[in-house]
XYZ file of C-alpha atoms in Angstrom:
713
model
C 2.976 -3.968 -29.220
C 5.354 -6.709 -29.249
C 6.726 -6.508 -32.904
C 10.513 -6.132 -32.720
C 10.932 -5.565 -29.178
C 13.742 -7.535 -27.363
C 13.448 -8.479 -23.601
C 15.441 -5.643 -22.608
C 12.980 -3.276 -24.514
C 10.151 -4.796 -22.682
C 11.864 -4.381 -19.464
C 12.201 -0.753 -20.349
C 8.628 -0.304 -20.993
C 7.822 -2.035 -17.818
C 10.001 0.137 -15.844
C 8.782 3.037 -16.845
C 5.207 2.798 -16.109
C 4.900 2.608 -12.065
C 2.072 -0.011 -12.608
C 5.019 -2.326 -11.795
C 5.173 -0.992 -8.157
C 1.775 -2.731 -7.165
C 2.265 -5.850 -9.040
C 4.151 -8.323 -6.894
C 5.022 -10.683 -9.801
C 6.645 -7.872 -11.845
C 8.558 -6.598 -8.662
C 10.106 -10.084 -8.195
C 10.841 -10.061 -11.722
C 13.276 -7.244 -11.498
C 14.557 -8.491 -8.310
C 15.428 -11.771 -9.753
C 17.606 -10.071 -12.564
C 20.045 -8.872 -9.837
C 18.862 -9.045 -5.951
C 22.107 -7.374 -4.992
C 21.572 -4.410 -7.065
C 18.111 -4.434 -6.686
C 18.510 -3.471 -2.855
C 21.331 -1.004 -3.312
C 19.396 0.834 -6.090
C 16.289 1.353 -3.857
C 14.302 -1.278 -5.787
C 14.518 1.204 -8.794
C 13.905 -0.677 -11.948
C 15.118 2.354 -14.472
C 18.254 2.581 -12.282
C 18.815 -1.311 -12.450
C 18.582 -1.526 -16.421
C 21.077 1.422 -16.428
C 23.565 -0.795 -14.539
C 22.676 -3.911 -16.704
C 23.416 -3.800 -20.337
C 21.034 -5.422 -22.722
C 23.392 -8.354 -23.526
C 23.655 -9.004 -19.886
C 19.797 -8.950 -19.374
C 19.642 -11.705 -22.397
C 21.984 -13.831 -20.538
C 20.459 -13.444 -16.923
C 17.017 -14.228 -18.727
C 18.258 -17.342 -20.261
C 20.071 -18.607 -17.129
C 16.859 -17.758 -14.770
C 14.239 -18.706 -17.246
C 12.798 -15.144 -17.051
C 11.820 -14.752 -20.701
C 8.490 -16.176 -20.203
C 7.806 -14.075 -17.248
C 9.015 -11.002 -18.787
C 6.706 -11.674 -21.922
C 3.779 -12.337 -19.512
C 4.384 -8.842 -17.640
C 4.670 -6.983 -20.670
C 1.528 -8.441 -22.147
C -0.614 -7.726 -19.006
C 0.486 -4.207 -18.888
C -0.595 -3.801 -22.626
C -3.983 -5.260 -21.798
C -4.126 -3.226 -18.622
C -3.539 0.056 -20.657
C -5.717 -0.595 -23.410
C -9.013 -2.113 -21.783
C -12.210 -0.335 -21.712
C -13.958 -2.685 -19.285
C -13.305 -0.548 -15.960
C -15.489 0.835 -13.377
C -14.704 4.460 -14.696
C -15.817 3.602 -18.274
C -19.351 3.102 -17.082
C -19.559 5.400 -14.056
C -17.298 8.629 -14.780
C -19.735 10.004 -17.408
C -18.480 13.546 -18.493
C -15.046 13.064 -17.002
C -14.357 10.682 -19.918
C -14.135 13.906 -22.124
C -12.694 16.290 -19.339
C -10.686 14.824 -16.728
C -10.177 15.600 -13.101
C -7.052 17.822 -12.243
C -5.784 16.535 -8.926
C -3.403 19.065 -7.432
C -0.858 18.026 -4.486
C 2.410 19.219 -2.843
C 3.564 15.914 -2.754
C 3.332 12.408 -4.300
C 4.331 9.321 -2.421
C 4.330 6.492 -5.117
C 7.416 4.410 -4.470
C 10.683 4.662 -2.504
C 12.589 4.963 -5.742
C 10.636 8.463 -6.660
C 11.329 10.552 -3.566
C 9.097 13.311 -3.874
C 7.172 12.684 -0.770
C 7.595 13.184 2.881
C 4.758 11.476 4.549
C 1.042 10.617 5.075
C -0.202 13.266 2.598
C 2.131 12.352 -0.183
C 1.355 8.500 0.410
C -2.595 9.384 0.072
C -1.922 11.029 -2.958
C -0.019 8.298 -4.560
C -2.434 5.906 -3.317
C -5.267 8.177 -4.973
C -3.471 8.128 -8.266
C -3.129 4.291 -8.237
C -6.814 3.515 -7.355
C -7.875 6.098 -10.073
C -5.821 4.190 -12.540
C -7.162 0.696 -11.269
C -10.518 2.172 -11.475
C -10.275 3.810 -14.963
C -11.218 7.282 -13.626
C -9.891 10.119 -15.844
C -7.315 12.006 -13.773
C -4.150 13.788 -14.303
C -1.988 14.594 -11.177
C -0.092 17.797 -10.712
C 2.699 18.402 -8.395
C 6.532 19.631 -8.086
C 9.487 17.610 -8.938
C 11.783 17.982 -6.076
C 15.441 17.106 -7.356
C 16.558 16.648 -3.615
C 13.371 15.184 -2.483
C 12.759 14.992 1.549
C 15.748 14.666 3.492
C 17.583 11.705 4.249
C 17.548 11.032 8.077
C 20.760 10.439 10.104
C 20.737 10.308 14.108
C 23.851 11.076 15.832
C 25.194 9.118 18.838
C 22.884 11.365 21.044
C 19.931 10.527 19.368
C 19.723 13.953 17.424
C 18.184 14.152 14.035
C 20.432 15.592 11.183
C 19.325 16.092 7.716
C 21.016 15.340 4.222
C 20.092 16.139 0.850
C 21.201 14.314 -2.244
C 20.326 15.360 -5.601
C 18.661 12.497 -7.609
C 19.890 11.429 -11.023
C 17.195 12.225 -13.505
C 18.027 9.503 -16.128
C 17.680 6.974 -13.416
C 13.978 7.886 -12.937
C 10.750 7.093 -14.807
C 10.442 10.478 -15.946
C 9.758 11.856 -19.554
C 10.024 15.367 -20.594
C 6.803 16.780 -22.046
C 7.136 18.380 -25.386
C 4.744 20.277 -27.418
C 3.601 19.535 -31.056
C 6.692 20.992 -32.608
C 8.838 18.850 -30.468
C 10.285 21.538 -28.103
C 10.158 21.082 -24.307
C 7.119 22.404 -22.560
C 8.151 25.410 -20.498
C 5.832 27.410 -18.477
C 6.150 30.773 -16.754
C 4.698 32.293 -13.576
C 5.261 36.346 -13.091
C 6.144 37.976 -10.029
C 7.077 41.478 -9.282
C 10.694 40.283 -9.125
C 10.396 38.776 -12.543
C 9.276 35.562 -14.290
C 9.971 32.154 -12.641
C 10.124 29.302 -15.451
C 9.883 25.560 -15.090
C 9.765 22.624 -17.430
C 7.362 19.764 -17.055
C 8.153 16.122 -16.568
C 5.533 13.146 -17.186
C 5.273 10.192 -14.934
C 3.127 7.302 -15.941
C 1.289 5.854 -13.049
C -0.513 3.063 -14.707
C -3.383 4.759 -16.649
C -2.915 7.735 -15.017
C -0.626 10.739 -15.857
C 1.419 12.649 -13.356
C 2.789 16.018 -14.398
C 5.695 17.274 -12.182
C 6.936 21.047 -12.535
C 10.780 21.675 -12.417
C 12.116 25.038 -11.968
C 15.900 24.069 -12.603
C 15.687 25.760 -16.103
C 18.316 27.829 -17.731
C 17.459 31.403 -17.600
C 16.089 31.427 -14.015
C 18.074 33.089 -11.406
C 20.224 30.635 -9.184
C 17.405 31.066 -6.415
C 14.726 30.218 -8.753
C 16.637 27.282 -10.281
C 16.669 25.951 -6.520
C 13.104 26.633 -5.913
C 11.617 23.020 -6.541
C 14.897 21.128 -5.028
C 13.371 20.402 -1.800
C 10.440 19.634 -0.388
C 9.179 21.622 2.590
C 12.449 23.110 2.705
C 13.452 26.917 3.018
C 11.561 29.670 4.636
C 8.224 31.208 4.030
C 9.273 33.002 1.166
C 10.403 29.692 -0.443
C 6.894 28.189 0.655
C 4.664 30.943 -1.274
C 7.030 30.616 -4.507
C 6.651 26.790 -4.613
C 2.730 27.180 -4.009
C 2.633 29.739 -6.711
C 4.498 27.449 -9.172
C 2.268 24.532 -8.060
C -1.189 26.245 -8.326
C -0.552 28.929 -11.070
C 2.015 26.705 -12.863
C 0.234 23.613 -12.489
C -2.719 25.222 -14.427
C -0.542 26.782 -17.146
C 1.129 23.211 -17.581
C -2.329 21.752 -18.298
C -3.315 24.536 -20.805
C 0.389 23.772 -22.381
C -0.713 20.242 -22.781
C -4.416 21.104 -24.148
C -5.873 19.370 -20.896
C -9.222 21.123 -20.129
C -10.246 19.630 -16.835
C -13.941 18.996 -16.040
C -13.214 19.074 -12.184
C -10.344 20.599 -10.171
C -9.364 18.821 -7.110
C -7.109 20.944 -4.498
C -5.761 18.306 -2.184
C -4.856 20.410 0.608
C -4.411 24.303 0.680
C -0.750 24.258 -0.972
C -2.291 24.635 -4.485
C -5.018 27.084 -3.879
C -3.551 29.710 -6.342
C -4.714 27.410 -9.041
C -7.968 29.025 -8.597
C -6.900 32.354 -9.130
C -5.366 31.361 -12.222
C -8.515 29.658 -13.477
C -10.569 32.975 -12.630
C -8.063 34.899 -14.934
C -8.278 32.312 -18.000
C -12.156 32.501 -17.659
C -12.046 36.424 -17.551
C -10.033 36.743 -20.580
C -11.704 33.974 -22.591
C -15.285 34.965 -21.659
C -15.026 38.893 -21.131
C -16.376 38.017 -17.442
C -16.027 40.159 -14.476
C -14.026 38.789 -11.486
C -16.953 37.978 -9.336
C -18.804 35.898 -12.118
C -15.593 34.328 -13.020
C -14.766 33.336 -9.323
C -18.374 31.846 -8.825
C -17.814 29.932 -12.089
C -14.347 28.273 -11.189
C -15.578 27.391 -7.647
C -18.636 25.525 -9.324
C -15.858 23.037 -10.773
C -13.535 23.032 -7.836
C -13.457 20.807 -4.735
C -11.077 21.026 -1.809
C -9.794 18.495 0.679
C -8.435 19.790 4.022
C -6.193 17.153 5.661
C -5.599 18.854 9.129
C -7.077 20.383 12.175
C -3.666 21.371 13.542
C -2.643 25.146 12.973
C 0.684 24.535 11.496
C -0.785 22.865 8.763
C -2.491 26.068 7.185
C -0.054 27.981 5.306
C -0.375 31.958 5.963
C 1.388 34.789 4.203
C 1.643 38.363 4.761
C 0.582 41.293 2.615
C 4.050 41.967 1.438
C 4.847 38.585 0.331
C 1.459 38.215 -1.331
C 1.986 41.478 -3.239
C 5.620 40.386 -4.223
C 4.467 37.117 -5.739
C 0.821 37.554 -6.701
C 1.231 41.239 -7.719
C 1.181 40.384 -11.806
C -1.585 38.286 -11.232
C -3.572 40.873 -9.288
C -3.358 43.227 -11.789
C -4.833 40.861 -14.439
C -7.402 40.190 -11.953
C -8.348 43.946 -11.530
C -8.318 43.364 -7.739
C -6.612 45.881 -5.151
C -4.219 44.590 -2.885
C -6.783 45.000 -0.069
C -9.201 42.518 -2.137
C -6.781 40.010 -3.079
C -5.608 39.870 0.920
C -9.766 39.589 1.782
C -9.851 36.412 -0.507
C -7.616 34.474 2.215
C -9.124 36.107 5.102
C -11.756 34.835 7.451
C -12.635 38.597 7.967
C -11.988 40.344 4.885
C -11.759 43.870 6.497
C -9.541 42.816 9.089
C -6.089 44.184 8.014
C -3.956 42.401 10.576
C -5.314 39.136 9.495
C -2.725 37.209 7.360
C -3.583 35.439 4.000
C -4.577 31.890 4.565
C -4.381 29.236 1.603
C -7.137 27.063 3.382
C -9.492 30.067 3.457
C -8.935 30.689 -0.165
C -9.301 27.049 -1.049
C -12.690 27.035 0.786
C -14.007 30.288 -0.808
C -13.004 28.897 -4.207
C -14.505 25.785 -4.168
C -18.125 24.570 -4.215
C -17.206 21.210 -2.630
C -15.213 20.829 0.628
C -14.351 17.773 2.402
C -12.453 16.787 5.372
C -10.819 12.996 5.507
C -12.742 11.286 8.497
C -16.244 11.822 10.035
C -14.692 13.131 13.345
C -12.397 15.556 11.298
C -15.486 16.602 9.488
C -17.077 17.755 12.665
C -13.740 19.493 13.839
C -13.406 21.149 10.710
C -16.923 22.714 10.304
C -16.355 24.062 14.105
C -12.893 25.542 13.137
C -14.116 27.244 9.916
C -17.627 28.291 10.806
C -16.623 31.838 11.017
C -16.706 31.775 7.339
C -20.328 31.088 7.256
C -21.429 33.362 10.144
C -25.200 32.611 9.747
C -24.927 28.932 9.810
C -24.628 26.605 13.016
C -21.709 24.114 13.065
C -23.824 21.355 11.609
C -24.700 23.790 8.534
C -21.297 24.350 7.398
C -20.872 22.992 4.121
C -17.946 20.745 4.608
C -18.635 17.029 4.394
C -15.978 14.308 4.799
C -14.848 11.443 2.617
C -12.704 9.273 4.772
C -9.218 8.286 3.346
C -8.285 4.730 2.352
C -5.061 2.897 1.141
C -4.368 1.334 -2.229
C -4.473 -2.305 -1.617
C -2.212 -3.724 -4.040
C 0.650 -1.363 -2.836
C 0.665 -2.335 0.688
C -0.357 -5.844 0.907
C 2.390 -8.353 1.128
C 2.847 -10.950 -1.500
C 2.294 -13.649 0.904
C -1.059 -12.447 1.855
C -2.049 -11.511 -1.692
C -1.470 -15.442 -2.643
C -3.281 -16.288 0.364
C -6.296 -13.979 -0.713
C -5.971 -15.466 -4.112
C -6.602 -19.158 -2.746
C -9.734 -17.907 -0.602
C -11.352 -14.948 -2.057
C -13.178 -14.583 -5.345
C -11.011 -14.587 -8.823
C -11.281 -11.142 -9.394
C -11.067 -9.853 -5.978
C -8.373 -7.075 -6.681
C -10.668 -5.381 -9.055
C -13.603 -5.425 -6.396
C -11.702 -4.207 -3.103
C -14.637 -1.849 -2.262
C -17.260 -4.668 -1.846
C -17.995 -6.061 1.595
C -18.568 -9.714 0.248
C -14.857 -9.921 -1.272
C -13.291 -9.581 2.309
C -15.779 -11.903 3.617
C -13.662 -14.597 2.111
C -11.517 -14.335 4.918
C -13.849 -16.518 6.978
C -12.686 -19.408 4.788
C -9.181 -19.207 5.586
C -8.038 -21.749 7.920
C -6.543 -20.180 11.345
C -3.368 -22.011 11.014
C -2.881 -20.749 7.441
C -3.489 -17.408 8.482
C -1.061 -17.433 11.300
C 1.618 -19.018 9.600
C 1.242 -16.285 6.937
C 1.375 -13.747 9.481
C 4.399 -15.269 11.431
C 6.256 -15.623 8.066
C 5.823 -11.756 7.167
C 6.953 -10.959 10.977
C 10.121 -12.936 10.287
C 10.917 -11.249 7.324
C 10.097 -7.784 9.054
C 12.337 -8.684 11.871
C 15.209 -9.731 9.591
C 14.878 -6.481 7.790
C 14.853 -4.565 11.134
C 17.941 -6.373 12.615
C 20.072 -5.693 9.444
C 19.188 -1.896 9.366
C 19.567 -1.431 13.062
C 23.141 -3.170 12.890
C 24.050 -0.877 10.172
C 23.120 2.203 12.085
C 25.124 1.097 14.912
C 28.006 0.603 12.580
C 27.785 4.055 10.914
C 27.760 5.676 14.321
C 30.927 3.743 15.442
C 29.091 2.407 18.320
C 30.616 -0.473 20.279
C 30.942 -3.755 18.467
C 28.690 -5.461 20.812
C 25.647 -3.013 20.055
C 25.819 -4.263 16.331
C 26.243 -7.874 17.370
C 23.214 -7.468 19.875
C 21.340 -5.950 16.952
C 21.792 -8.862 14.812
C 20.051 -11.041 17.452
C 17.390 -8.541 18.325
C 13.856 -9.494 18.762
C 12.059 -12.817 18.619
C 9.308 -13.864 16.190
C 7.233 -15.366 18.873
C 7.167 -12.192 20.916
C 4.442 -9.605 20.779
C 5.653 -6.948 18.507
C 4.099 -3.213 18.319
C 5.084 -0.808 15.572
C 4.771 2.956 15.679
C 5.915 4.899 12.725
C 4.931 8.194 11.427
C 5.880 11.874 11.504
C 7.312 12.836 14.851
C 4.954 15.879 15.478
C 4.364 16.499 19.300
C 0.396 15.826 18.994
C 1.212 12.173 17.949
C 2.941 11.474 21.141
C 5.546 9.123 19.911
C 6.780 9.041 23.812
C 3.293 8.220 25.418
C 4.130 4.636 25.865
C 7.187 5.753 27.610
C 5.378 7.905 30.183
C 6.175 5.639 33.053
C 9.548 3.765 32.222
C 9.195 1.309 35.014
C 6.015 0.126 34.221
C 6.649 -0.246 30.433
C 10.018 -2.201 31.295
C 7.781 -4.752 33.356
C 5.772 -5.456 30.243
C 9.029 -5.536 27.814
C 11.043 -7.643 30.200
C 8.333 -9.967 31.265
C 9.943 -13.647 31.115
C 6.613 -15.248 30.094
C 4.735 -12.612 28.034
C 7.440 -10.070 26.687
C 6.691 -6.896 24.441
C 8.916 -5.638 21.386
C 8.407 -2.163 20.118
C 9.656 -0.850 16.809
C 9.587 2.994 15.898
C 10.494 4.774 12.853
C 9.815 8.419 11.846
C 11.105 11.815 10.757
C 10.802 15.058 12.471
C 10.264 18.138 10.273
C 13.774 19.843 9.865
C 12.547 23.051 11.770
C 10.656 21.055 14.428
C 12.594 21.021 17.291
C 10.226 19.686 19.627
C 9.642 16.862 17.288
C 13.308 16.243 17.065
C 13.410 15.927 20.912
C 10.925 13.319 20.710
C 13.173 11.222 18.438
C 16.043 11.886 20.808
C 13.839 10.774 23.625
C 13.072 7.458 22.084
C 16.778 7.065 21.157
C 17.643 7.350 24.831
C 15.366 4.734 25.659
C 16.513 2.379 23.020
C 20.141 2.797 24.529
C 18.767 2.052 27.959
C 20.220 -1.406 28.764
C 17.012 -2.615 29.884
C 15.526 -1.914 26.584
C 18.314 -2.466 24.234
C 17.117 -5.956 22.912
C 13.719 -5.248 23.095
C 13.091 -1.744 21.730
C 14.375 -0.511 18.301
C 14.396 2.770 16.096
C 14.749 2.506 12.422
C 16.184 5.553 10.795
C 15.309 7.147 7.709
C 11.583 6.406 7.524
C 10.225 5.897 4.099
C 7.970 3.835 2.001
C 10.186 0.820 2.109
C 10.455 0.863 5.902
C 6.619 1.497 6.083
C 6.085 -1.585 4.012
C 7.929 -3.816 6.090
C 6.615 -2.565 9.219
C 2.884 -2.804 8.428
C 3.210 -6.054 6.925
C 4.965 -7.695 9.793
C 4.012 -6.093 13.243
C 1.229 -7.619 15.418
C -0.139 -4.608 16.691
C 0.072 -0.904 15.039
C 0.144 1.825 17.700
C -1.594 5.137 17.202
C -1.993 7.904 20.169
C -2.491 11.261 19.081
C -4.169 13.705 20.929
C -7.830 13.635 20.009
C -9.156 15.124 17.912
C -5.906 16.281 16.239
C -5.479 13.268 13.909
C -7.502 14.005 10.942
C -7.553 10.422 9.596
C -4.323 8.352 9.523
C -3.895 5.761 7.146
C -0.812 3.596 8.217
C -3.154 1.451 10.414
C -5.222 0.655 7.561
C -2.240 -0.675 5.762
C -1.722 -3.032 8.844
C -5.128 -4.250 8.665
C -4.731 -5.617 4.882
C -1.893 -7.678 6.631
C -3.522 -8.914 9.620
C -2.022 -6.493 12.043
C -4.555 -5.182 14.692
C -4.697 -1.514 15.644
C -4.342 -0.290 19.005
C -5.321 3.194 18.571
C -6.979 6.307 20.283
C -10.431 6.872 18.918
C -9.458 9.644 16.575
C -9.292 10.008 12.808
C -10.450 6.864 10.931
C -10.321 4.544 13.877
C -13.299 6.358 15.521
C -15.545 5.306 12.827
C -13.611 1.980 12.518
C -13.443 0.371 15.851
C -16.339 -1.997 16.874
C -15.129 -3.631 20.168
C -13.859 -6.771 18.216
C -11.575 -5.699 15.287
C -8.817 -4.108 17.402
C -8.105 -2.240 20.470
C -9.273 1.276 21.662
C -7.245 3.482 23.866
C -9.553 5.589 26.056
C -13.257 6.356 25.518
C -13.033 9.162 22.821
C -12.475 11.639 25.179
C -10.655 14.964 25.066
C -9.516 17.720 27.479
C -8.608 21.447 27.517
C -5.317 20.610 29.610
C -3.116 18.405 27.308
C -0.968 17.164 30.512
C -4.233 15.911 31.902
C -5.433 14.334 28.645
C -1.872 12.705 28.136
C -1.804 11.070 31.601
C -5.257 9.803 31.150
C -4.394 8.291 27.793
C -1.042 6.849 29.099
C -3.022 5.345 31.888
C -5.356 3.623 29.592
C -2.743 2.583 27.089
C -1.177 0.641 29.733
C -4.265 -0.940 31.166
C -5.424 -2.123 27.522
C -1.886 -3.496 26.844
C -1.840 -5.283 30.460
C -5.499 -6.577 30.348
C -6.348 -7.097 26.834
C -3.629 -7.003 24.316
C -0.919 -9.050 25.998
C -3.289 -11.772 27.447
C -5.162 -12.199 24.098
C -1.868 -12.501 22.184
C -0.258 -15.390 24.537
C -3.460 -17.221 25.077
C -2.474 -20.479 23.065
C -4.602 -23.797 22.360
C -3.145 -27.164 22.323
C -1.998 -26.356 18.728
C 0.015 -23.350 19.946
C -2.484 -21.024 17.908
C -4.098 -17.629 19.705
C -7.265 -18.715 18.556
C -8.980 -15.546 20.074
C -6.276 -13.159 18.553
C -6.608 -14.865 15.078
C -10.437 -14.380 15.277
C -9.905 -10.741 15.844
C -7.552 -10.530 12.936
C -10.193 -12.019 10.598
C -12.768 -9.657 12.051
C -10.583 -6.518 11.257
C -9.895 -7.907 7.748
C -13.532 -8.501 7.117
C -15.039 -5.153 8.520
C -12.239 -2.828 7.772
C -10.508 -3.942 4.415
C -13.525 -3.135 2.013
C -14.336 0.129 4.049
C -10.848 1.659 4.258
C -9.025 1.162 0.871
C -8.508 3.951 -1.687
C -10.745 2.045 -4.341
C -13.733 2.853 -2.264
C -12.399 6.471 -1.289
C -11.818 7.310 -5.176
C -15.332 6.050 -5.852
C -16.704 8.281 -3.170
C -14.912 11.306 -4.575
C -16.188 10.518 -8.012
C -19.762 10.270 -6.737
C -19.768 13.219 -4.145
C -17.433 15.675 -5.584
C -16.178 15.058 -9.139
C -19.558 14.221 -11.015
C -21.197 17.233 -9.114
C -18.707 19.938 -10.097
C -17.845 18.542 -13.532
C -21.294 19.940 -14.679
C -19.787 23.450 -14.038
C -18.882 25.833 -16.895
C -15.815 25.070 -18.973
C -12.429 26.074 -17.643
C -11.261 27.483 -21.060
C -7.477 26.371 -21.486
C -5.916 28.010 -24.437
C -2.254 28.213 -25.296
């Protein structure tokens, strides 16, 4: 592997496998090559190597003594890719022969590959990374969005505007997929208006391969060439065409590569059309009727639903369905009414639209929600699909989400764990005994590490806020104030997520006078950092952002409240690694799981959250803080008022006093005790290794015994 490779060649190999993104020493290696360019290029090593010619790489390596670090990183990647000593080698049985096909509309792997919008994408990215680390044979299938999700820009009145910028493909870790003859793989999906074609890109994510379909292909109409340009962009017609490409096109891409999956995982309903394409192939290959083929396909398919919110379930009318699924319907031998019935709760109800979630539930033998509470809510929502069963008998389980530890853990915390945990702890993050090592960490060492991370986060925030003010041509004193914004010794609360109304970003501002007293307290002040995007067509969400920005501009709050624009993985990483408290206050029970608070736990942050999603099964009274008693209310205004009052009460009576209660050494011993409790009780339970192991044992292996899904060219 080393023979004949220059340092530049080795860096190219490292850059083109996203394994580097969860290896802090390799990240530092690329950063040290050119720190200024590294920041300017969105931490993208492929782009960095385009900017730095090979000769200059050799010169920099000699100047900074990087050659040994490059060789070591290159050798470690080689060992990682070739070892057979993984959890998956022992535990995944038939998946070693026929892998899992994991479909998702978005994948959040790193900020340099902008094909994600938020939680669903980051969850999918973490799933791929943990599958790689565990050695679980899995292939991801998604779409390549050449303009990604939007760049967020707020005007002087706080209103969100969306900008789209096309990425430069030669600066991304993409490789075109070719067939045995060396020709690019092109797949085609038929519609009543004509075929839509797409070529296939490969992204290497450690040991895991991700396939991305791109409709910007010569021969497509101008409309279809733009089909995969934007994530969650366009109208409902764009949405069904994207989902047709993801599901049907994704199965055809697997077939073109000769991949015959043993288990198919539909991550959310966007990819449910994949089941119909698998049925078509089964019917043709084995001369089966539709019902038998449908039953066989369901036997090897599992489905994860991620939301109890109505807007999260895509629905299409019969006209759109016939326009796009008509040719496939013909091959399936179904009438228009029969096809529509597959996506209806009540198949005979001609006024009911086609729902992708309904199709996914019908076309899978294993279905799960993403937390315990979400499971109960989901069984109640979809009970009508099993009218003879009570809610507790509905066959929808739950596998609670988790996060990829090494992607979200700060390097400083990584080093602290290295000193006090077992030597092989990164390979055993799903074991409780590993995280018990936090009790061996000296209180002062843990607090000092947290304060260093907090200082780094605040420095990042100040620079970003000052840049925002200058871009909007705000008064000079605004930018100057931003550069002095926040203090490392002040309790800092972070809130960052999609600005959907049910997430209630404005709950803490329900009583401005009361929050002002907390924020401006001379002895025990509070600082608030916000970030997040609203969907381009979500006017209510945009108004929430505007409300937050108006609060930021209030003279009372300008030095104590900040909003970071253009939320992405980089912003999230800084925030979850540096805040003291992670705030989450959705209307229960509308938060299916949530994972941002899990990332904060890894870095010593404490959660202050409604008992919803993962926190409902995580909070034990001593490992964070709870808002409310797990209640809900039919009248959202009553619930909001009740939760706001409880949020203020917990801040005033629990969070703030505990943070500022210091001993003679200046340490908040009670706070640190709670930090350790959170890390010990939550680190092993809410990480993606545990999650993927659960999927293997509770879904993948159970469906992998299903009949073969014939994938012929």
